[in-house]
């Protein structure tokens, strides 16, 4: 279990908009697992980036960090999956959706309000649909095939205070 | 006249109703899908909103009854998909089925959508021989199943990330092709060749599947190379089909089943069907493929599975509701009596 007061994830929170290079899917999952250690019920993460950028790998890491034991798979088809761990893990995916009305029908605020951490893949598809606060996690392709740049931006109220508490300065 | 069941499926995109005889003969099967309407324009997915199901369900049920010349008096039971699927969509079918069962005083049977796919091979056919090895491949699912007898399931392996149908849709969209991706890529693949040597993930290990890395490899290739689209389609389809065929063949070698079946939307692929016939088993040697219209989501398969569950356990408890995630469970999934 990663120590919530150390590690890459907490320094990411302490240093908004920092960019980190992952060299492999395992590293992306590990980073997400560390981040999960500081997540709380009600937290929402929006993941965005091209196909195969690591969004589902990241979601799997968050789930593992929350103590989910089942295999977490891509929810592109199912749109919403729920898993139980230390906290409930909500896994949404906007990939197939064409209109914000469809996304609205997924009733994300209701699901996110419960004792759950909510991760939304393709979360940038409908700007404004999910109200802050949330963590905006972006994935970009790096130079090598397996290289990914991850940018994590705390958005909205509350994250600044939590960042300060977790910061080293 | 054979006894009849009315079956309803609203688990995801399609609104479907069917009337199925006790011998699994399909008397009607109505599927309302917007994919048909939007496919030619490219990239438009069906309206997923549950309110669309609310609007369509009554006409679809009426049409299923009319096409089969059934009146409510002719029905022995009402079957409905309980899960897996989208809660809001499932709830429309369940509420409809419960209302009709109450109004017509018919027993109600809750059906697992995945078991429906397994029973798609019985539609308009004789009951298959068991044991069977069943590969269930669709937009949302990818499982290799060992059924020692009818209604008994051991999942040998499943996808660890994406389903094959999802990978087809995503690659099709990357190529700027239409929706759904499977048929489009299949058509193009016939004009291309397997020129790019994409990875065959987990080919020789385990019965689990992984298609995420393959999808990524295609995207990377598109970003870094000038490509021939039919060749990309052929290379991608070959990689997916190689994995599906190899794992199925390995399970067939190991378990020597009487029946080998491939079900789910991906089983509608002509390329995959031909490869199964030549590389796994012939149809005279136990290969059973559902008719293409019963490979993709439909309610007739829910009717066939409904008859089986009804025969095994009688009506379901009337307090069941929709379940988003539901695995295949031998002997029913808990909604039975």
Coordinates of C-alpha atoms in Angstrom, one line a residue, chain A residues 50-53 56 60 70-84 93 95-99 101-102 105-106 122 125 141-145 148, chain B residues 12-13 43-51 85-86 138-141 159-163 166 169-171 173-174 179 212 215-216 219-220 223-224 297 324-325:
Chain A
X50 CA -6.6 9.5 -27.8
X51 CA -7.5 5.8 -28.1
X52 CA -4.8 3.6 -26.6
X53 CA -3.4 6.5 -24.6
X56 CA -8.4 2.4 -19.1
X60 CA -7.6 0.0 -13.6
X70 CA -12.4 -7.7 -9.9
X71 CA -11.0 -7.2 -13.4
X72 CA -11.9 -3.7 -14.5
X73 CA -12.5 -3.6 -18.3
X74 CA -13.2 -0.8 -20.7
X75 CA -16.7 0.6 -20.2
X76 CA -17.0 2.0 -23.7
X77 CA -19.8 -0.3 -24.5
X78 CA -21.5 -0.6 -21.1
X79 CA -21.0 3.2 -20.5
X80 CA -21.1 2.7 -16.7
X81 CA -19.7 0.0 -14.4
X82 CA -19.7 -0.1 -10.6
X83 CA -17.1 -2.0 -8.6
X84 CA -16.8 -2.3 -4.8
X93 CA -17.0 6.3 -20.6
X95 CA -16.6 7.5 -26.1
X96 CA -19.8 6.3 -27.8
X97 CA -22.0 9.2 -26.8
X98 CA -22.9 11.8 -29.4
X99 CA -24.9 14.3 -27.4
X101 CA -28.3 14.6 -23.3
X102 CA -27.1 11.0 -23.5
X105 CA -29.0 10.5 -18.7
X106 CA -26.1 8.5 -17.1
X122 CA -13.3 10.6 -22.7
X125 CA -16.2 15.1 -24.8
X141 CA 1.6 10.2 -26.8
X142 CA 5.3 10.6 -26.2
X143 CA 8.3 10.0 -28.5
X144 CA 8.5 6.2 -28.0
X145 CA 5.6 3.9 -28.7
X148 CA 2.8 8.8 -22.4
Chain B
X12 CA -28.3 -1.5 -24.6
X13 CA -28.8 0.2 -27.9
X43 CA -19.6 7.5 -37.0
X44 CA -23.0 8.2 -35.6
X45 CA -23.9 5.8 -32.8
X46 CA -27.4 4.9 -31.8
X47 CA -29.4 7.1 -29.4
X48 CA -28.6 5.5 -26.1
X49 CA -31.1 7.4 -24.0
X50 CA -33.5 5.2 -22.1
X51 CA -36.3 7.6 -23.1
X85 CA -26.7 -3.7 -19.5
X86 CA -27.5 -0.1 -18.8
X138 CA -19.7 -8.8 -29.0
X139 CA -19.5 -5.1 -28.5
X140 CA -19.6 -5.4 -24.7
X141 CA -18.4 -8.9 -24.1
X159 CA -11.1 -10.0 -21.9
X160 CA -8.9 -8.0 -19.5
X161 CA -9.6 -4.7 -21.2
X162 CA -11.6 -4.2 -24.5
X163 CA -14.0 -6.4 -26.2
X166 CA -15.4 -2.3 -29.2
X169 CA -15.7 0.2 -33.6
X170 CA -12.7 2.3 -32.3
X171 CA -10.4 1.3 -35.2
X173 CA -13.6 5.5 -36.1
X174 CA -9.9 6.2 -36.3
X179 CA -20.6 2.6 -37.3
X212 CA -6.3 -2.8 -26.0
X215 CA -6.0 -1.0 -30.9
X216 CA -3.1 1.2 -29.7
X219 CA -3.4 4.2 -33.8
X220 CA 0.4 4.5 -33.6
X223 CA 0.1 8.4 -36.8
X224 CA 3.5 7.5 -38.1
X297 CA -28.6 -8.4 -30.0
X324 CA -25.8 -3.6 -14.6
X325 CA -23.1 -6.2 -14.3

